[in-house]
C-alpha cells in the first residue's frame, strides 16, 4: 500500500518538526530553572542570564480591580523571553494588557549561591510605566540578582472603594505579591531570599517608603528611595468610594451603582483608562478602612498612616536622595504656559485647609522667601524650580529621613547633581532633573545609549555604589579610582550627604536655608494640612 502525503499535511509535519527543533535549541542553549512554581527557561546573554515576563499572579478577570489569584504552576518549561508586557496605560502610547502581573530577572553567571537581590519598583505616578523599561544589564555585572516588577495602575490598581472586594491599594498589594513570589522562588535563581533590597524612583520610591509602614510582613532587609517618599505631594489621596460608579456611567449612563464594577470588568482596559483620564479623578494610595469580621488583607490603614513602625524601620539600611533640580525639565516642557500661573497659591490651596486670610498670609510668606519682591515670570524660572522641587520632592524626602532616623534606621543620603548627559546641560543654572540618575543605573529606554568617558564613568560609579549597598548595606566600602570618597551615614545633627557628581563630595545640610524655611512653615501651618490633596500633583 502506498501512503500519499498531501502538501498541507507535509507542511504541517514540517512545521511541527521545526517547532520541536526550536524548543530543543532554546532548552539546550538556555538554563532551565526549577522553581517552586515549575520550570522556567531563560536566555543566555554571555556573562549573565535573563528570565523575562514571568507571571507571578493572575488578574481575576471577573474583578480585575481586586485581589489577584495564584498563577497555576508550570507543568512544562515556561519560555521567559518577553519583557514587553505592560499593565494598561496611556503614556507614552496606549498599550498594556490585563494579565500583566509579570516580573523580569537578571542573574549573573556565578558559581556563588545566595547572591543578594535588588528588586526595582518603577515610577510613573501610578498611571504608567513597566518593568521592561529598566534593563539591568549593567547592575547585574556587580554580582547581584536584579528583579523588575509590573503592578496594576490607575483604576485597576488604585480604586479605593472600602468594600471587601475592592478595599484599595491593589497596585501596592501586587508589589507585595511579587515580593512573596521572590521570597519563595529566588533561591532557584541563585538569589538570597533573606537579602532583598527594594528600590524605586518617584512613585516607585514612594511605594518603597510605604512598604516600611504597611500592614503586611517585612519582605526585604534594605530599601532605596529615589526622588520620592510617603509625604510626596498626592502620593496618598482621599478614598473615592464612588469612583467605579463615576467611570461606569461613561460607558452606560443608566448603570446602577451596584453593577458598576461588573460593567467596568467587561470593558476594554484601554477604554477604561481613557475614561479614567477624562474623569479628572485622582486614584493613588489611600487609607483603607478595616472591616470587622472580613478576611481582607490590608496594606495601608489608619495605623499605617502614622508612619511609625520601628519594628520594620529600626536597623534597616536605607539609601534616600533626590536630584539637584527636580522640576527643571518640567518648566522647559511647559514653556511660556508656566508663567501665567501662581504656583504658590496652587500648592498651598490644594494641600492646606486654611481660611482665605490665612491662605493669603501663607502664600505671601512662601512667595517672599523664594522671589523676594519679584513677580512670576521667565526671569525667575530657577526660583520657581527651587520652590516646586522643594514642595513636591525635596522637603517630603527630608521628612522621610527624619522619620527613619527617629525610628532607628541606618540612613545614607545623597544629592544627584551630575548633568553630563542632560539635554539642558548648556543652559545657565541647570541641574539634574527628575529621573536624571536612572540612565546611569539602567539601560533606560527613554535616555538612549550613553556615550562619552564621563558618562560611562558615572554609570560604572552609580551601579557600583547601588550594588555595594545591596550587598553590604554600605555603598562605599573602600575608596578607589571609581569611588573617591567614603559615604558617611546621616545623623540628625549635621545631616551629611553625598553630592554625586564627577567630583564626589561629602557635604552637610542640603539646601539648609530652604529646608529650615519649610520646617518653620510646617510648624505654623502643618496641623491644617489636608489629609490628602484636593487636586492632582503637577508642576
Tab-separated table of C-alpha atoms in Angstrom, residues 160-495:
chain	number	residue	atom	x	y	z
A	160	UNK	CA	-10.269	52.626	46.949
A	161	UNK	CA	-13.909	51.635	47.434
A	162	UNK	CA	-13.645	50.390	51.036
A	163	UNK	CA	-15.538	47.223	50.136
A	164	UNK	CA	-14.490	43.656	50.841
A	165	UNK	CA	-13.850	43.056	47.113
A	166	UNK	CA	-12.034	46.345	46.386
A	167	UNK	CA	-10.705	47.745	49.678
A	168	UNK	CA	-7.947	49.780	47.984
A	169	UNK	CA	-4.204	49.890	47.196
A	170	UNK	CA	-4.332	46.857	44.925
A	171	UNK	CA	-1.295	48.031	42.954
A	172	UNK	CA	0.737	48.124	46.156
A	173	UNK	CA	-0.626	44.705	47.097
A	174	UNK	CA	0.530	43.436	43.691
A	175	UNK	CA	4.008	44.575	44.713
A	176	UNK	CA	3.646	42.549	47.925
A	177	UNK	CA	2.539	39.509	45.923
A	178	UNK	CA	5.596	39.870	43.689
A	179	UNK	CA	7.868	40.132	46.742
A	180	UNK	CA	6.317	36.958	48.160
A	181	UNK	CA	6.944	35.174	44.854
A	182	UNK	CA	10.564	36.357	45.013
A	183	UNK	CA	10.878	35.194	48.626
A	184	UNK	CA	9.593	31.754	47.628
A	185	UNK	CA	11.465	31.288	44.362
A	186	UNK	CA	14.558	33.476	44.083
A	187	UNK	CA	16.873	30.847	45.605
A	188	UNK	CA	16.326	28.745	42.467
A	189	UNK	CA	17.994	31.584	40.504
A	190	UNK	CA	20.901	31.806	42.958
A	191	UNK	CA	19.450	34.714	44.951
A	192	UNK	CA	19.288	35.001	48.724
A	193	UNK	CA	15.636	35.368	49.856
A	194	UNK	CA	16.845	36.915	53.122
A	195	UNK	CA	18.925	39.630	51.431
A	196	UNK	CA	16.417	41.539	49.351
A	197	UNK	CA	16.688	45.298	48.747
A	198	UNK	CA	13.564	47.031	47.450
A	199	UNK	CA	14.138	50.191	45.438
A	200	UNK	CA	12.175	52.672	43.371
A	201	UNK	CA	12.153	56.178	41.926
A	202	UNK	CA	9.391	58.818	42.126
A	203	UNK	CA	6.148	56.995	42.987
A	204	UNK	CA	8.187	53.792	42.956
A	205	UNK	CA	10.283	55.365	45.723
A	206	UNK	CA	7.088	56.424	47.479
A	207	UNK	CA	5.940	52.803	47.278
A	208	UNK	CA	9.164	51.694	48.957
A	209	UNK	CA	8.575	54.218	51.762
A	210	UNK	CA	5.022	52.913	52.275
A	211	UNK	CA	6.263	49.306	52.423
A	212	UNK	CA	8.183	50.303	55.559
A	213	UNK	CA	4.871	51.083	57.295
A	214	UNK	CA	2.467	48.665	55.601
A	215	UNK	CA	0.296	46.097	57.369
A	216	UNK	CA	1.956	43.065	55.753
A	217	UNK	CA	5.107	41.224	56.769
A	218	UNK	CA	8.547	42.637	56.007
A	219	UNK	CA	9.777	41.005	52.797
A	220	UNK	CA	13.080	42.889	52.441
A	221	UNK	CA	16.078	43.885	54.549
A	222	UNK	CA	17.193	47.146	52.850
A	223	UNK	CA	15.496	49.985	50.949
A	224	UNK	CA	16.420	52.609	48.343
A	225	UNK	CA	14.169	55.646	47.810
A	226	UNK	CA	14.986	57.879	44.831
A	227	UNK	CA	13.161	61.223	44.423
A	228	UNK	CA	10.130	60.042	46.328
A	229	UNK	CA	8.625	59.400	49.726
A	230	UNK	CA	5.418	58.914	51.658
A	231	UNK	CA	4.935	62.690	52.022
A	232	UNK	CA	5.384	63.441	48.319
A	233	UNK	CA	2.513	65.517	47.002
A	234	UNK	CA	-0.542	63.409	46.092
A	235	UNK	CA	1.088	60.025	46.748
A	236	UNK	CA	-1.740	59.410	49.221
A	237	UNK	CA	-5.227	60.708	48.382
A	238	UNK	CA	-8.716	60.759	49.843
A	239	UNK	CA	-10.600	57.468	49.203
A	240	UNK	CA	-13.239	57.882	46.490
A	241	UNK	CA	-15.967	55.351	47.162
A	242	UNK	CA	-17.905	56.461	44.059
A	243	UNK	CA	-15.006	56.193	41.608
A	244	UNK	CA	-16.218	52.962	39.978
A	245	UNK	CA	-19.741	54.325	39.557
A	246	UNK	CA	-18.408	57.552	38.036
A	247	UNK	CA	-16.350	55.638	35.468
A	248	UNK	CA	-19.098	53.112	34.718
A	249	UNK	CA	-21.535	55.905	33.805
A	250	UNK	CA	-19.259	56.908	30.924
A	251	UNK	CA	-19.997	53.506	29.360
A	252	UNK	CA	-23.682	53.277	30.403
A	253	UNK	CA	-25.358	56.360	31.889
A	254	UNK	CA	-28.187	54.175	33.215
A	255	UNK	CA	-25.962	51.759	35.130
A	256	UNK	CA	-26.905	51.078	38.740
A	257	UNK	CA	-24.250	51.682	41.359
A	258	UNK	CA	-24.223	48.020	42.410
A	259	UNK	CA	-23.478	46.969	38.825
A	260	UNK	CA	-20.642	49.433	38.196
A	261	UNK	CA	-17.728	47.077	38.816
A	262	UNK	CA	-19.128	44.215	36.754
A	263	UNK	CA	-19.813	46.593	33.857
A	264	UNK	CA	-16.271	48.006	34.007
A	265	UNK	CA	-14.798	44.498	34.157
A	266	UNK	CA	-16.286	43.790	30.719
A	267	UNK	CA	-14.775	46.868	29.039
A	268	UNK	CA	-11.576	47.107	27.047
A	269	UNK	CA	-8.908	48.091	29.626
A	270	UNK	CA	-7.542	50.860	27.378
A	271	UNK	CA	-11.021	52.381	27.122
A	272	UNK	CA	-11.314	52.228	30.922
A	273	UNK	CA	-8.011	54.054	31.239
A	274	UNK	CA	-9.216	56.690	28.760
A	275	UNK	CA	-12.397	57.205	30.754
A	276	UNK	CA	-10.304	57.494	33.905
A	277	UNK	CA	-8.085	60.137	32.312
A	278	UNK	CA	-11.088	62.117	31.096
A	279	UNK	CA	-12.755	61.969	34.516
A	280	UNK	CA	-10.025	64.015	36.216
A	281	UNK	CA	-10.173	61.693	39.229
A	282	UNK	CA	-7.062	61.147	41.333
A	283	UNK	CA	-6.538	57.488	42.230
A	284	UNK	CA	-3.426	56.852	44.280
A	285	UNK	CA	-2.561	55.183	47.587
A	286	UNK	CA	-5.288	55.543	50.198
A	287	UNK	CA	-6.132	54.758	53.792
A	288	UNK	CA	-8.132	51.517	53.800
A	289	UNK	CA	-10.929	51.221	56.322
A	290	UNK	CA	-10.752	47.994	58.310
A	291	UNK	CA	-13.956	45.979	58.178
A	292	UNK	CA	-14.812	43.757	61.156
A	293	UNK	CA	-15.252	40.036	60.555
A	294	UNK	CA	-13.931	40.242	56.999
A	295	UNK	CA	-10.956	38.238	55.759
A	296	UNK	CA	-9.266	41.081	53.929
A	297	UNK	CA	-5.565	41.693	53.539
A	298	UNK	CA	-4.873	45.376	54.137
A	299	UNK	CA	-1.842	47.341	53.030
A	300	UNK	CA	-2.283	50.871	54.401
A	301	UNK	CA	-4.746	51.746	57.170
A	302	UNK	CA	-5.112	54.401	59.869
A	303	UNK	CA	-2.362	52.627	61.824
A	304	UNK	CA	-0.053	52.821	58.809
A	305	UNK	CA	-0.848	56.499	58.279
A	306	UNK	CA	1.015	57.327	61.483
A	307	UNK	CA	4.173	56.362	59.540
A	308	UNK	CA	5.573	54.871	62.709
A	309	UNK	CA	6.731	51.256	62.671
A	310	UNK	CA	10.072	50.807	64.474
A	311	UNK	CA	9.730	47.028	64.170
A	312	UNK	CA	10.239	47.393	60.410
A	313	UNK	CA	12.346	50.547	60.298
A	314	UNK	CA	14.797	50.087	63.159
A	315	UNK	CA	18.121	48.705	61.975
A	316	UNK	CA	17.084	48.857	58.312
A	317	UNK	CA	19.697	50.269	55.966
A	318	UNK	CA	18.037	52.938	53.803
A	319	UNK	CA	19.509	54.958	50.935
A	320	UNK	CA	17.488	58.057	50.080
A	321	UNK	CA	18.010	61.160	47.963
A	322	UNK	CA	16.897	63.295	45.057
A	323	UNK	CA	18.219	65.273	42.111
A	324	UNK	CA	19.575	68.808	42.333
A	325	UNK	CA	16.810	70.469	40.234
A	326	UNK	CA	13.893	68.042	40.315
A	327	UNK	CA	11.419	70.067	38.226
A	328	UNK	CA	13.900	71.635	35.771
A	329	UNK	CA	12.677	69.660	32.747
A	330	UNK	CA	9.022	70.341	33.555
A	331	UNK	CA	9.446	74.076	33.164
A	332	UNK	CA	11.031	73.657	29.756
A	333	UNK	CA	8.182	71.398	28.651
A	334	UNK	CA	5.603	73.920	29.880
A	335	UNK	CA	7.451	76.813	28.206
A	336	UNK	CA	5.567	80.120	28.467
A	337	UNK	CA	2.462	78.396	29.846
A	338	UNK	CA	4.225	78.119	33.193
A	339	UNK	CA	4.399	81.830	33.828
A	340	UNK	CA	0.688	82.546	33.720
A	341	UNK	CA	0.101	80.521	36.870
A	342	UNK	CA	0.515	81.264	40.543
A	343	UNK	CA	2.295	78.098	41.664
A	344	UNK	CA	2.467	79.335	45.251
A	345	UNK	CA	-1.302	79.767	45.554
A	346	UNK	CA	-1.976	76.450	43.763
A	347	UNK	CA	0.247	74.391	46.028
A	348	UNK	CA	-0.845	75.961	49.326
A	349	UNK	CA	-4.559	75.992	48.463
A	350	UNK	CA	-4.571	72.387	47.262
A	351	UNK	CA	-2.647	70.989	50.211
A	352	UNK	CA	-3.588	73.030	53.282
A	353	UNK	CA	-7.011	73.652	54.779
A	354	UNK	CA	-6.746	77.346	55.623
A	355	UNK	CA	-9.260	80.185	55.615
A	356	UNK	CA	-8.905	82.889	52.983
A	357	UNK	CA	-6.962	85.291	55.180
A	358	UNK	CA	-4.516	82.638	56.404
A	359	UNK	CA	-4.090	81.288	52.880
A	360	UNK	CA	-3.020	84.723	51.652
A	361	UNK	CA	-0.632	85.029	54.580
A	362	UNK	CA	0.894	81.577	53.936
A	363	UNK	CA	1.207	82.145	50.191
A	364	UNK	CA	2.857	85.523	50.710
A	365	UNK	CA	5.398	84.067	53.123
A	366	UNK	CA	6.421	81.392	50.614
A	367	UNK	CA	6.438	83.775	47.664
A	368	UNK	CA	8.557	86.306	49.558
A	369	UNK	CA	11.047	83.637	50.586
A	370	UNK	CA	11.615	82.370	47.043
A	371	UNK	CA	11.040	85.510	44.943
A	372	UNK	CA	11.501	88.467	47.260
A	373	UNK	CA	9.694	91.359	45.577
A	374	UNK	CA	9.820	89.834	42.074
A	375	UNK	CA	6.764	88.761	40.105
A	376	UNK	CA	6.247	85.360	38.480
A	377	UNK	CA	7.904	85.466	35.064
A	378	UNK	CA	10.502	83.654	32.993
A	379	UNK	CA	13.157	85.747	34.743
A	380	UNK	CA	12.540	83.826	37.997
A	381	UNK	CA	12.414	80.359	36.417
A	382	UNK	CA	15.183	78.992	38.633
A	383	UNK	CA	13.462	80.262	41.793
A	384	UNK	CA	10.190	78.626	40.684
A	385	UNK	CA	12.076	75.390	40.034
A	386	UNK	CA	13.529	75.538	43.549
A	387	UNK	CA	10.074	76.105	45.056
A	388	UNK	CA	8.272	73.343	43.162
A	389	UNK	CA	11.177	70.927	43.687
A	390	UNK	CA	11.211	71.625	47.426
A	391	UNK	CA	7.450	71.389	47.789
A	392	UNK	CA	6.883	68.253	45.715
A	393	UNK	CA	10.012	66.166	46.369
A	394	UNK	CA	12.871	67.621	48.410
A	395	UNK	CA	11.182	68.552	51.664
A	396	UNK	CA	8.957	65.430	51.680
A	397	UNK	CA	12.145	63.352	51.307
A	398	UNK	CA	13.712	65.231	54.236
A	399	UNK	CA	10.650	64.408	56.341
A	400	UNK	CA	11.161	60.736	55.469
A	401	UNK	CA	14.829	60.997	56.503
A	402	UNK	CA	13.829	62.466	59.872
A	403	UNK	CA	11.314	59.667	60.474
A	404	UNK	CA	13.842	56.988	59.574
A	405	UNK	CA	16.456	58.411	61.938
A	406	UNK	CA	13.948	58.796	64.762
A	407	UNK	CA	12.934	55.148	64.341
A	408	UNK	CA	16.485	53.802	64.313
A	409	UNK	CA	17.276	53.288	60.601
A	410	UNK	CA	20.789	53.416	59.162
A	411	UNK	CA	20.468	56.157	56.540
A	412	UNK	CA	22.696	57.036	53.576
A	413	UNK	CA	21.599	60.297	51.976
A	414	UNK	CA	22.540	61.731	48.573
A	415	UNK	CA	22.002	64.585	46.140
A	416	UNK	CA	22.449	63.655	42.471
A	417	UNK	CA	23.960	66.671	40.674
A	418	UNK	CA	25.605	65.243	37.538
A	419	UNK	CA	24.331	66.724	34.237
A	420	UNK	CA	26.821	65.242	31.762
A	421	UNK	CA	24.152	63.669	29.545
A	422	UNK	CA	21.396	66.193	30.184
A	423	UNK	CA	19.729	67.783	27.146
A	424	UNK	CA	19.716	71.019	29.182
A	425	UNK	CA	23.376	70.948	30.227
A	426	UNK	CA	24.277	74.170	28.375
A	427	UNK	CA	21.512	76.236	29.981
A	428	UNK	CA	22.530	78.615	32.750
A	429	UNK	CA	21.547	77.392	36.208
A	430	UNK	CA	20.827	73.857	35.031
A	431	UNK	CA	20.681	70.978	37.490
A	432	UNK	CA	19.870	67.278	37.359
A	433	UNK	CA	16.146	66.883	36.778
A	434	UNK	CA	13.649	64.252	37.913
A	435	UNK	CA	14.686	60.775	36.621
A	436	UNK	CA	18.129	62.058	35.534
A	437	UNK	CA	20.007	59.405	37.527
A	438	UNK	CA	18.128	56.435	36.061
A	439	UNK	CA	20.140	56.359	32.827
A	440	UNK	CA	23.267	55.613	34.890
A	441	UNK	CA	21.676	52.678	36.702
A	442	UNK	CA	19.761	51.069	33.859
A	443	UNK	CA	19.979	50.846	30.116
A	444	UNK	CA	16.894	53.031	30.239
A	445	UNK	CA	14.705	53.121	27.140
A	446	UNK	CA	13.884	56.827	27.296
A	447	UNK	CA	17.500	58.006	27.598
A	448	UNK	CA	19.192	56.401	24.600
A	449	UNK	CA	22.714	54.992	24.529
A	450	UNK	CA	25.290	56.551	26.845
A	451	UNK	CA	28.412	57.884	25.164
A	452	UNK	CA	31.450	59.729	26.446
A	453	UNK	CA	34.081	58.877	29.034
A	454	UNK	CA	32.483	60.890	31.857
A	455	UNK	CA	29.036	59.394	31.283
A	456	UNK	CA	30.421	55.855	31.281
A	457	UNK	CA	32.366	56.662	34.464
A	458	UNK	CA	29.164	57.861	36.121
A	459	UNK	CA	27.331	54.699	35.070
A	460	UNK	CA	30.102	52.496	36.475
A	461	UNK	CA	30.170	54.545	39.674
A	462	UNK	CA	26.405	54.528	40.204
A	463	UNK	CA	25.926	50.827	39.522
A	464	UNK	CA	28.882	50.005	41.801
A	465	UNK	CA	27.547	52.105	44.718
A	466	UNK	CA	23.997	50.796	44.379
A	467	UNK	CA	25.251	47.193	44.160
A	468	UNK	CA	27.526	47.724	47.175
A	469	UNK	CA	24.521	48.904	49.145
A	470	UNK	CA	22.507	45.848	48.069
A	471	UNK	CA	25.340	43.508	49.060
A	472	UNK	CA	26.729	45.158	52.184
A	473	UNK	CA	24.327	47.892	53.306
A	474	UNK	CA	27.158	50.365	52.652
A	475	UNK	CA	27.509	51.997	49.204
A	476	UNK	CA	31.225	52.819	49.522
A	477	UNK	CA	33.147	50.185	51.433
A	478	UNK	CA	36.521	51.359	50.166
A	479	UNK	CA	37.788	54.352	48.223
A	480	UNK	CA	39.133	53.659	44.725
A	481	UNK	CA	39.672	55.379	41.388
A	482	UNK	CA	35.977	54.774	40.739
A	483	UNK	CA	34.626	55.798	44.143
A	484	UNK	CA	36.792	58.578	45.523
A	485	UNK	CA	35.047	59.301	48.825
A	486	UNK	CA	33.684	57.371	51.793
A	487	UNK	CA	29.913	57.815	52.041
A	488	UNK	CA	29.104	58.604	55.686
A	489	UNK	CA	25.867	57.660	57.372
A	490	UNK	CA	23.462	60.502	58.027
A	491	UNK	CA	22.814	61.789	61.545
A	492	UNK	CA	20.241	64.195	62.967
A	493	UNK	CA	22.744	66.915	63.819
A	494	UNK	CA	24.784	67.610	60.699
A	495	UNK	CA	22.746	65.644	58.132
